[in-house]
Tab-separated table of C-alpha atoms in Angstrom:
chain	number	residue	atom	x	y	z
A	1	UNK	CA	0.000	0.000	0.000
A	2	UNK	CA	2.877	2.668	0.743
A	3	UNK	CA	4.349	1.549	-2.081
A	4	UNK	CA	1.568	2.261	-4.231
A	5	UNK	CA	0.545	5.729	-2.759
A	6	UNK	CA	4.225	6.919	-3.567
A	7	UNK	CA	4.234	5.872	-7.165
A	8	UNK	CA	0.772	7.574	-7.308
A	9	UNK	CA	2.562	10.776	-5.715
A	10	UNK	CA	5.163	10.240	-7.624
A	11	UNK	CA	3.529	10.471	-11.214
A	12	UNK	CA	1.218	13.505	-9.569
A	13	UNK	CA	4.479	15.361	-9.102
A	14	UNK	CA	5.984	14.390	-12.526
A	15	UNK	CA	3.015	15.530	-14.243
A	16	UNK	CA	3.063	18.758	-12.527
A	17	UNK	CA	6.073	19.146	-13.065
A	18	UNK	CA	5.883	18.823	-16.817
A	19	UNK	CA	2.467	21.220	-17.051
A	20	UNK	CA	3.963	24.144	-15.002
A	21	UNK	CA	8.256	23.753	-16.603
A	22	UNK	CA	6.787	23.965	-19.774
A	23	UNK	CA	7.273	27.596	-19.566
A	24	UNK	CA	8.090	28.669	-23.486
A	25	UNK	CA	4.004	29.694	-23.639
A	26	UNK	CA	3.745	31.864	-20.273
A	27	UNK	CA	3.792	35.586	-19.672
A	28	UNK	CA	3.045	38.124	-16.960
A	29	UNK	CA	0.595	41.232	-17.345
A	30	UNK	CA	1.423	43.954	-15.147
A	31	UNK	CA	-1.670	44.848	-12.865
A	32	UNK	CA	-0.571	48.597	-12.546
A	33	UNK	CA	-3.067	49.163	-10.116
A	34	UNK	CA	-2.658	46.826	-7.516
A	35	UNK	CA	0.742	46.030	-7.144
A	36	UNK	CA	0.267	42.550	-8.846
A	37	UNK	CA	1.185	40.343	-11.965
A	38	UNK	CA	-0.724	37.698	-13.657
A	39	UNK	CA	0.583	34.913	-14.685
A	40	UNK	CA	-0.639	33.647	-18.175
A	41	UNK	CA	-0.388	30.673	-20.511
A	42	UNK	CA	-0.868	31.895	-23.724
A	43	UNK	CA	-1.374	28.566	-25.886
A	44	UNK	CA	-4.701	27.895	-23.222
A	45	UNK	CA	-5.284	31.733	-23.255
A	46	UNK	CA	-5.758	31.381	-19.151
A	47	UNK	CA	-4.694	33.312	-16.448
A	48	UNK	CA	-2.342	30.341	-14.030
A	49	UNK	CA	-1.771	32.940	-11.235
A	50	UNK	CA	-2.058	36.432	-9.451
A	51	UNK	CA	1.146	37.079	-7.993
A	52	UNK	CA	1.124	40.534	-5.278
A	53	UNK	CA	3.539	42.467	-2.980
A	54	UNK	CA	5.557	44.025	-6.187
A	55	UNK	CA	5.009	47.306	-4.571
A	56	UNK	CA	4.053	50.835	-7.320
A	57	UNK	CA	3.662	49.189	-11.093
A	58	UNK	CA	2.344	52.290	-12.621
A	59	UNK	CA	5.792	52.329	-14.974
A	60	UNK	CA	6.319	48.518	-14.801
A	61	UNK	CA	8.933	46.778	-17.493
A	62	UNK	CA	10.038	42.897	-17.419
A	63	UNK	CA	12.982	40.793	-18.402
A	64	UNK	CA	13.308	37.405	-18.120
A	65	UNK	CA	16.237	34.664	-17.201
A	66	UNK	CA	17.461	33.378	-20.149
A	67	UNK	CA	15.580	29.648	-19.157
A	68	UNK	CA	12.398	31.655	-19.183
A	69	UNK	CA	11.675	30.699	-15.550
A	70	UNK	CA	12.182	33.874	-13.677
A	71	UNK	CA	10.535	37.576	-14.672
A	72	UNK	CA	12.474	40.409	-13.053
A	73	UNK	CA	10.459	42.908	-12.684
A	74	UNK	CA	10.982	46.714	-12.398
A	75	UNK	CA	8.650	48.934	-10.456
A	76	UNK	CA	8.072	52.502	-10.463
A	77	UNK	CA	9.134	52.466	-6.685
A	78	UNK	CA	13.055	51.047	-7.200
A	79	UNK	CA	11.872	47.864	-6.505
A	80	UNK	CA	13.256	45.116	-8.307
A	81	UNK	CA	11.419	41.900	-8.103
A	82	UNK	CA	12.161	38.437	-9.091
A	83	UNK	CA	9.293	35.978	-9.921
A	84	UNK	CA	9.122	32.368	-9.894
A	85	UNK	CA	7.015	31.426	-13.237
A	86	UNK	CA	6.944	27.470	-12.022
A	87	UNK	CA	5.755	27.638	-8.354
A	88	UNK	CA	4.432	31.256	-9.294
A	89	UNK	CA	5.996	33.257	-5.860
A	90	UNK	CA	7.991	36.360	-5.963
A	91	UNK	CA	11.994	34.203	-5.452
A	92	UNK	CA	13.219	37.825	-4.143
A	93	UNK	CA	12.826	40.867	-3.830
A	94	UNK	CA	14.905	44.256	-3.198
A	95	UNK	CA	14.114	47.687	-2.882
A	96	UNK	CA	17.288	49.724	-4.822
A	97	UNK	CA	16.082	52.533	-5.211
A	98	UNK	CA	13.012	56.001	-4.640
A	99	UNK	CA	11.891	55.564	-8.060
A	100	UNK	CA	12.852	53.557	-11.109
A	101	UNK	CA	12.082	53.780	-14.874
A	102	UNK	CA	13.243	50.673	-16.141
A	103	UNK	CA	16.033	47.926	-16.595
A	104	UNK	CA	17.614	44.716	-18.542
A	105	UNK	CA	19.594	41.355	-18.528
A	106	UNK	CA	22.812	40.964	-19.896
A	107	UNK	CA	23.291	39.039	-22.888
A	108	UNK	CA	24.911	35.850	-20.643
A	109	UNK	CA	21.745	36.536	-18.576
A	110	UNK	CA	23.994	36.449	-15.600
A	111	UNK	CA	23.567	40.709	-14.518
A	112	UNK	CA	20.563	42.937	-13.676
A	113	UNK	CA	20.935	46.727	-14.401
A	114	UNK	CA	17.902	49.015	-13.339
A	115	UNK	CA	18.002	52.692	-14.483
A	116	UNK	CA	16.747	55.458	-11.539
A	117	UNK	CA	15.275	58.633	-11.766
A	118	UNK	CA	15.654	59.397	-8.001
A	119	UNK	CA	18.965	59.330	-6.909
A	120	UNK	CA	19.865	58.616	-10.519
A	121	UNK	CA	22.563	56.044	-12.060
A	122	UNK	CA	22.823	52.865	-12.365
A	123	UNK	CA	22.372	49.613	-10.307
A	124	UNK	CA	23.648	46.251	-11.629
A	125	UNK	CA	22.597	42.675	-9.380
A	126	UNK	CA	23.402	39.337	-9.736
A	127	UNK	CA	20.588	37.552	-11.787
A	128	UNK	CA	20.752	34.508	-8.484
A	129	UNK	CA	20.864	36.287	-5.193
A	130	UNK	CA	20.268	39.987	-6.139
A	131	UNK	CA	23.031	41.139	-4.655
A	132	UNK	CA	24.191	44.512	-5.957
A	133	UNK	CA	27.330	43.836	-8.150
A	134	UNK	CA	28.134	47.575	-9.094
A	135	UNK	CA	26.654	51.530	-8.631
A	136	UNK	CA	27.010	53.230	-11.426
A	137	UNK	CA	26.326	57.262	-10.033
A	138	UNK	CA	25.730	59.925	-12.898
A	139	UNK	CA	24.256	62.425	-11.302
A	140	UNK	CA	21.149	62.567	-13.928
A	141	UNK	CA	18.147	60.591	-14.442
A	142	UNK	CA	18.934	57.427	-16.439
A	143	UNK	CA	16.534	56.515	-19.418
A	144	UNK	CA	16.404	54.122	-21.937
A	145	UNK	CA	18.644	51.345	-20.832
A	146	UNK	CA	19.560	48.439	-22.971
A	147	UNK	CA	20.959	45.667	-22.991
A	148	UNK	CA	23.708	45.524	-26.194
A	149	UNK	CA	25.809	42.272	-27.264
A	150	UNK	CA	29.484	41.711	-25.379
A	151	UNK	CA	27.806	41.597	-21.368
A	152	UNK	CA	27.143	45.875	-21.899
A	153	UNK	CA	24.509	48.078	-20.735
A	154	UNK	CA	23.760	51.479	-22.866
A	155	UNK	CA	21.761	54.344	-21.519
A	156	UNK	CA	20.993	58.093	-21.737
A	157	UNK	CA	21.014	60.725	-19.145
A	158	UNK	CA	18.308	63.054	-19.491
A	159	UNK	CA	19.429	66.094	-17.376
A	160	UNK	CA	23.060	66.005	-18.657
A	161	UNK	CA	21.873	64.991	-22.390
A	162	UNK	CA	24.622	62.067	-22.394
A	163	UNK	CA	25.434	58.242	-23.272
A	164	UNK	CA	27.015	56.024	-21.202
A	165	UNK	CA	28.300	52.812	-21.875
A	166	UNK	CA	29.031	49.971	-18.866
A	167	UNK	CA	30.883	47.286	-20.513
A	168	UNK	CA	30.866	44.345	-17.832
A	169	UNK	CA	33.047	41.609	-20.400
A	170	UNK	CA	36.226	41.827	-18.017
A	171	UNK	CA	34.297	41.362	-14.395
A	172	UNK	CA	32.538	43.094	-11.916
A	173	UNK	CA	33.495	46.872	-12.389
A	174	UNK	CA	32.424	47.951	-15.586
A	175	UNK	CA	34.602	49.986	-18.012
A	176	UNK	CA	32.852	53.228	-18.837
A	177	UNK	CA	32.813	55.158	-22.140
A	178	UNK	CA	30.536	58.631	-22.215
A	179	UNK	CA	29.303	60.537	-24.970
A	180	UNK	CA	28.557	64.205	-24.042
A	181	UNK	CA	26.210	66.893	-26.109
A	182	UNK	CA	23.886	64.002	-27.753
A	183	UNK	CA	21.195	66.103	-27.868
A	184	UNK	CA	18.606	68.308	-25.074
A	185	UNK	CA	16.650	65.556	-22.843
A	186	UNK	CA	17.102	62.267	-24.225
A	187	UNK	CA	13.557	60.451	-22.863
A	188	UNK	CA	13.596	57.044	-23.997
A	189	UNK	CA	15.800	54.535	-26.137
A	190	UNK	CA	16.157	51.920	-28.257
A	191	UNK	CA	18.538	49.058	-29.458
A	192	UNK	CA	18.281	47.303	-32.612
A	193	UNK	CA	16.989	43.729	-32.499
A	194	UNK	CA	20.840	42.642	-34.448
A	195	UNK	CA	22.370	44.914	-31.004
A	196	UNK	CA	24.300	47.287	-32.979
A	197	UNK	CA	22.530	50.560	-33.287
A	198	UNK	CA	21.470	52.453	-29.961
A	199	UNK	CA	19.301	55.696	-30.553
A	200	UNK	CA	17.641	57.530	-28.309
A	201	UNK	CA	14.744	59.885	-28.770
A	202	UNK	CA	15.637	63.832	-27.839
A	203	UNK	CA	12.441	65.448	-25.780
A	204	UNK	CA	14.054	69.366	-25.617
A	205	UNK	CA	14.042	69.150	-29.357
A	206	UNK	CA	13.680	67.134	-32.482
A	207	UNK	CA	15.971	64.790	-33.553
A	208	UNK	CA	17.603	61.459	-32.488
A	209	UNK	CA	21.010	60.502	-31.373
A	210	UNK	CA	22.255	57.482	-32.994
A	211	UNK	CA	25.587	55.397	-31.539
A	212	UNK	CA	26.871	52.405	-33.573
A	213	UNK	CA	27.811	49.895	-31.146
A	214	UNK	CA	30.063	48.109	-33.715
A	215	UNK	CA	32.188	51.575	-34.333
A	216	UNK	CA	31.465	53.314	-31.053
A	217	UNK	CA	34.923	54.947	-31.407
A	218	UNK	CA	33.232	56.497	-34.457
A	219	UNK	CA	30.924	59.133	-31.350
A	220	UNK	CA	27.341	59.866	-31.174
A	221	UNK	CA	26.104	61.611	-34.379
A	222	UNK	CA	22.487	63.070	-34.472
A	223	UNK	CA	19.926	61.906	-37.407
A	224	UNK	CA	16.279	63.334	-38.257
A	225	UNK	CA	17.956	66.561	-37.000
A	226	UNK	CA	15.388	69.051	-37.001
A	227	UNK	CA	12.522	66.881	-38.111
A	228	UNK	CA	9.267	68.896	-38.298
A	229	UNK	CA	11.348	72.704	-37.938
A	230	UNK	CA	8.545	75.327	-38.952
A	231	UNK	CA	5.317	73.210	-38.078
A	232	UNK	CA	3.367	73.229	-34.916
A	233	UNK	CA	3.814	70.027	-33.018
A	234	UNK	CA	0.536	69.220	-31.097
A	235	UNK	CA	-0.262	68.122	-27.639
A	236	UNK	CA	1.595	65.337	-26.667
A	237	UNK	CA	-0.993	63.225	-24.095
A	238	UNK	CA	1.582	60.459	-23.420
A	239	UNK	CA	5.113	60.084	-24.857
A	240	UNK	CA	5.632	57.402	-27.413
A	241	UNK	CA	7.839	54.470	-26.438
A	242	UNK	CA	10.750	54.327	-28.728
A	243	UNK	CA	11.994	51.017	-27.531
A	244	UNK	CA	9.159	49.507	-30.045
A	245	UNK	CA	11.541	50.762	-33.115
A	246	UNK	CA	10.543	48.346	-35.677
A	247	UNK	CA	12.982	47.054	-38.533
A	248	UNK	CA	11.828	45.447	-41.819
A	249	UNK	CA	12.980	45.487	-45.084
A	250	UNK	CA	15.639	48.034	-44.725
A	251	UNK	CA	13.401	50.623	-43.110
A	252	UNK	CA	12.804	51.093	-39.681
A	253	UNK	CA	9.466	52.884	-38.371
A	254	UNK	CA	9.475	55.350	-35.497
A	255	UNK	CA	6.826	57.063	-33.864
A	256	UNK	CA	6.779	60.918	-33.922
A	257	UNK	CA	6.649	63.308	-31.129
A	258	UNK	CA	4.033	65.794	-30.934
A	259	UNK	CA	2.655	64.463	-34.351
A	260	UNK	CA	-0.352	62.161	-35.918
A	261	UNK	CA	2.493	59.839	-37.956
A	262	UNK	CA	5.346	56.915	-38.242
A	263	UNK	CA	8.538	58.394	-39.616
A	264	UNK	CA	9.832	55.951	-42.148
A	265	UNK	CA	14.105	55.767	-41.633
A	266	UNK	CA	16.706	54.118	-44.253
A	267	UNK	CA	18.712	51.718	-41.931
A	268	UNK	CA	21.760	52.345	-44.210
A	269	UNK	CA	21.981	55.971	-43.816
A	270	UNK	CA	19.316	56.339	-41.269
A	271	UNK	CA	17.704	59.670	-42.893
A	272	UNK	CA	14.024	59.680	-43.210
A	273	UNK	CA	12.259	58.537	-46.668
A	274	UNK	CA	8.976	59.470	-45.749
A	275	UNK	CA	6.105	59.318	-43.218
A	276	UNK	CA	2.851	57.617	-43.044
A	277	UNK	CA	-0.024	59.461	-41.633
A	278	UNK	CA	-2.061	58.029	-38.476
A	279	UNK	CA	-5.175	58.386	-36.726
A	280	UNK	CA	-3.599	60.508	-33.775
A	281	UNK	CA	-0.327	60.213	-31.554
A	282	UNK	CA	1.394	56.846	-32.047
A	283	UNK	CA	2.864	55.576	-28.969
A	284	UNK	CA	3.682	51.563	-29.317
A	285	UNK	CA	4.560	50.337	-32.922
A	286	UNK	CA	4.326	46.629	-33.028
A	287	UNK	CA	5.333	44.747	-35.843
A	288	UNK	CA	4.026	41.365	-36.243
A	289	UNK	CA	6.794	38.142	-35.772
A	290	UNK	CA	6.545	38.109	-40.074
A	291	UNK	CA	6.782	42.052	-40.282
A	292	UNK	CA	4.640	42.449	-42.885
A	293	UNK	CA	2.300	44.525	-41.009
A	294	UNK	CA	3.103	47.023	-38.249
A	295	UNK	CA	0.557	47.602	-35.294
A	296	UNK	CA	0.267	51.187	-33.783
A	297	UNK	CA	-2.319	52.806	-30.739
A	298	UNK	CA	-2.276	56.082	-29.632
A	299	UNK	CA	-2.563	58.228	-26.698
A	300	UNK	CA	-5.608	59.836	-26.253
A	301	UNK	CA	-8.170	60.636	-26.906
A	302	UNK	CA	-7.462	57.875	-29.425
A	303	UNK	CA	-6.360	55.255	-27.143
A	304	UNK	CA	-9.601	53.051	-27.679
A	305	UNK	CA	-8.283	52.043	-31.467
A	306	UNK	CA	-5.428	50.081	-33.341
A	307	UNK	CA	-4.251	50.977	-36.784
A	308	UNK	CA	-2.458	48.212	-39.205
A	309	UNK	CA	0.648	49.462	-41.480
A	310	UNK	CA	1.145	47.414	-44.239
A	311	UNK	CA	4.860	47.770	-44.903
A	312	UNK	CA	5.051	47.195	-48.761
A	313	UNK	CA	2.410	50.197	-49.669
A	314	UNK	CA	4.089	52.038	-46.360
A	315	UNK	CA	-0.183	53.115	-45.697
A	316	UNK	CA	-3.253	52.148	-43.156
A	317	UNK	CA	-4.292	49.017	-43.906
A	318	UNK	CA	-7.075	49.130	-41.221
A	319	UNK	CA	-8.684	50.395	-38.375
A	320	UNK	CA	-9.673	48.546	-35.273
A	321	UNK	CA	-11.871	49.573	-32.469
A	322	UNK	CA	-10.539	47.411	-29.589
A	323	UNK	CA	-11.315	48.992	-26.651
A	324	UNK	CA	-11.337	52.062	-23.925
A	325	UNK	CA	-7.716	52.419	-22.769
A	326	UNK	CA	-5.492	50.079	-25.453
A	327	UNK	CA	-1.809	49.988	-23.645
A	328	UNK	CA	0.141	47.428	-24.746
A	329	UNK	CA	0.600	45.044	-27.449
A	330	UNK	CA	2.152	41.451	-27.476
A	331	UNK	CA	2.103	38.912	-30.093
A	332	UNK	CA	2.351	35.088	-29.429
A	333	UNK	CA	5.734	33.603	-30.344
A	334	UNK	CA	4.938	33.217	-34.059
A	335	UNK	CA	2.485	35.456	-34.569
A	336	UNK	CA	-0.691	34.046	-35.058
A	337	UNK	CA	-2.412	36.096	-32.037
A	338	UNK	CA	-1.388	39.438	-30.829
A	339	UNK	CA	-2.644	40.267	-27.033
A	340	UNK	CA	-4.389	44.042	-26.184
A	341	UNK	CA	-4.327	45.225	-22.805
A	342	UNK	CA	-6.983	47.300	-22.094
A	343	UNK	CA	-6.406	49.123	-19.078
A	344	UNK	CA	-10.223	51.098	-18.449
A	345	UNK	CA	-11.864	48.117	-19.415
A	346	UNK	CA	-10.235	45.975	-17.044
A	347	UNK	CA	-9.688	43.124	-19.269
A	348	UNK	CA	-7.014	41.993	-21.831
A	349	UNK	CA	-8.139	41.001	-25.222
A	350	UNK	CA	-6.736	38.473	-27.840
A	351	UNK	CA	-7.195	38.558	-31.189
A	352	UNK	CA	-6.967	36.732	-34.549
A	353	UNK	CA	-3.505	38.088	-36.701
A	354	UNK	CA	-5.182	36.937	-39.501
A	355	UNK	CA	-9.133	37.786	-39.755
A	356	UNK	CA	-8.543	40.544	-37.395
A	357	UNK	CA	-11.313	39.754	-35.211
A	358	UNK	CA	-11.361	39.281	-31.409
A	359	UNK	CA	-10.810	35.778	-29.855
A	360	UNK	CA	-11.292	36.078	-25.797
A	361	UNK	CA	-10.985	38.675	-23.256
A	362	UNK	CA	-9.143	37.833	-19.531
A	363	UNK	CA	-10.245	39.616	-16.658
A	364	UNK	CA	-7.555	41.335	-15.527
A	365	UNK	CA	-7.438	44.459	-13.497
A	366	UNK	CA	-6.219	47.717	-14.855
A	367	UNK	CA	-3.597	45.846	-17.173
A	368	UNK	CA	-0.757	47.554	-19.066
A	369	UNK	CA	2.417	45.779	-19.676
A	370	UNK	CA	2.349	42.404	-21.499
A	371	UNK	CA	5.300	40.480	-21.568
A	372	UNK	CA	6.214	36.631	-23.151
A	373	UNK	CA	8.921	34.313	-22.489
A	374	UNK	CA	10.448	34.320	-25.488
A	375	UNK	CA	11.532	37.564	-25.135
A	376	UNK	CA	14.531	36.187	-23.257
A	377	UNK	CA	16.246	35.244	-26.465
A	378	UNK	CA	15.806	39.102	-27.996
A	379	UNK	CA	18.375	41.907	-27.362
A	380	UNK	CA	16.949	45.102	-25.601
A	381	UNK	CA	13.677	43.295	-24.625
């Protein structure tokens, strides 16, 4: 009889163990409100888990460990938090800062960095224990921090209007290269999905700053400089998040600031070659895994719709009314379903890629950030 009942706990545990490991179709969507992440399986289209105690998510970003098992995290308060996807508990938890705007994994998957508005810098942890590895002061807020190929972090300062470069390849303390005079107010930043180009959006003006990461000995040098000088930007509701750059067929697509379109870039010069017009002011540009299409939402007051870019005739391809407060956008690994948070309905919503039509809606409560797995194996994600 014991002998039974442990082979029958035995295969219980196995099979457990093979439903919750199987962690290549989870995710997490950031409950801003509440302090909380879901936990989501994204093949069943359930939620597994509500995880709380992650302290302020109202600006709430995730990585993940590089065997997709732990999400790290980063809350608006400093705190960094470390998630267990397979027995779905926060693994650890430390508060590094007064307020945080962000972070990434290094390419081994092995370091932590978090960027801080208040006191500012840099803090880099070990991915295990969380124990702080290096401070990085600057005496600015740090934006826009990315992860880049060769164990290096990349991010602006927005008071000083600088680039700084941590490269972490020969240990612990991290050899620092800084680029001054980028540009007034660099807000938010990007890398590009092959790691080499960095550029980072200028608020106090237009204009970009580009740094080539295989020729950073080559400086900073500025591109779109000027774009829109002698028209009157309008309103901007909520700033567009450049780290959504999106690269296909030798053009890459960036939202504007202050204006209703997607500036169209040469990757080979990176100068613009033109501009599609949108509904209002684009603030995520998606592309879909094949890139054939791009997905775009907008602050408000147009943040209850989704327009489709096809890339070839660089135009709308459609419309779609998905709901009052659309966030954030997510497709499933290969693109066959692309998942809508929509924060004032409570609820996120899946669709179909392909007959653009909704599938299901999750009850979740005041969602924004949606985040897969798989996005371990991208750079700057």
């Amino acid at each position: 009889m014991k002998t039974l009942l442990l082979a029958v706990l035995a295969a219980l545990s196995l099979s457990a163990c093979v439903s919750v490991t199987a962690t290549g179709d989870l995710g997490v969507v950031i409950e801003r409100a509440d302090g909380k992440v879901a936990v989501v399986n994204t093949t069943e289209r359930t939620v597994l888990a509500e995880i709380d105690g992650l302290g302020d998510l109202s600006h709430a970003s995730v990585v993940f460990s590089r065997d997709q098992r732990f999400a790290f995290v980063f809350g608006r308060d400093g705190g960094l938090t470390k998630v267990d996807l397979v027995t779905q508990r926060i693994a650890g938890r430390v508060l590094q800062s007064g307020n945080s705007i962000g972070g990434a994994i290094s390419q081994d998957g092995r370091l932590v960095a978090v960027s801080n508005y208040e006191p500012g810098g840099v803090r880099v942890f070990d991915a295990d224990s969380l124990e702080m590895v290096a401070d990085i002061p600057t005496g600015s807020k740090v934006v826009g921090l990315v992860d880049a190929p060769g164990r290096r972090f990349v991010f602006s300062l927005f008071d000083a209007g600088e680039i700084w470069m941590a490269d972490f390849s020969q240990g612990p303390s991290p050899r620092m290269t800084r680029y001054a005079n980028v540009g007034k107010q660099p807000y938010d930043a990007l890398i590009t999905d092959d790691g080499r180009t960095y550029i980072a959006g200028l608020f106090g003006e237009d204009g970009f700053a580009l740094l080539d990461l295989w020729h950073p000995e080559r400086g900073v040098r500025r591109v779109l400089d000027g774009y829109g000088r002698g028209e009157q930007p309008l309103p901007v509701y909520k700033m567009p998040h450049l780290e959504w750059l999106t690269v296909s067929g030798g053009l890459a697509y960036l939202p504007a600031i202050g204006r209703h379109e997607v500036l169209v870039m040469d990757t080979a010069t990176w100068r613009q070659v033109g501009a599609v017009p949108v509904l209002g002011q684009p603030v995520f540009i998606v592309a879909q895994p094949d890139k054939r299409r791009l997905w775009v939402n907008f602050a408000f007051p147009d943040n209850d719709k989704v327009q489709l870019i096809d890339v070839e005739s660089r135009s709308v391809a459609a419309t779609l009314t998905t709901g009052k407060g659309t966030l954030h956008l997510e497709f499933t690994p290969r693109g066959e379903e692309v998942w809508l948070s929509l924060r004032d309905e409570d609820a996120v919503s899946v669709w179909d890629v392909a007959t653009l039509t909704p599938i299901t809606r999750l009850n979740i409560a005041k969602p924004s950030g949606i985040f897969f797995t798989p996005r371990a194996y991208k750079t700057g994600m």
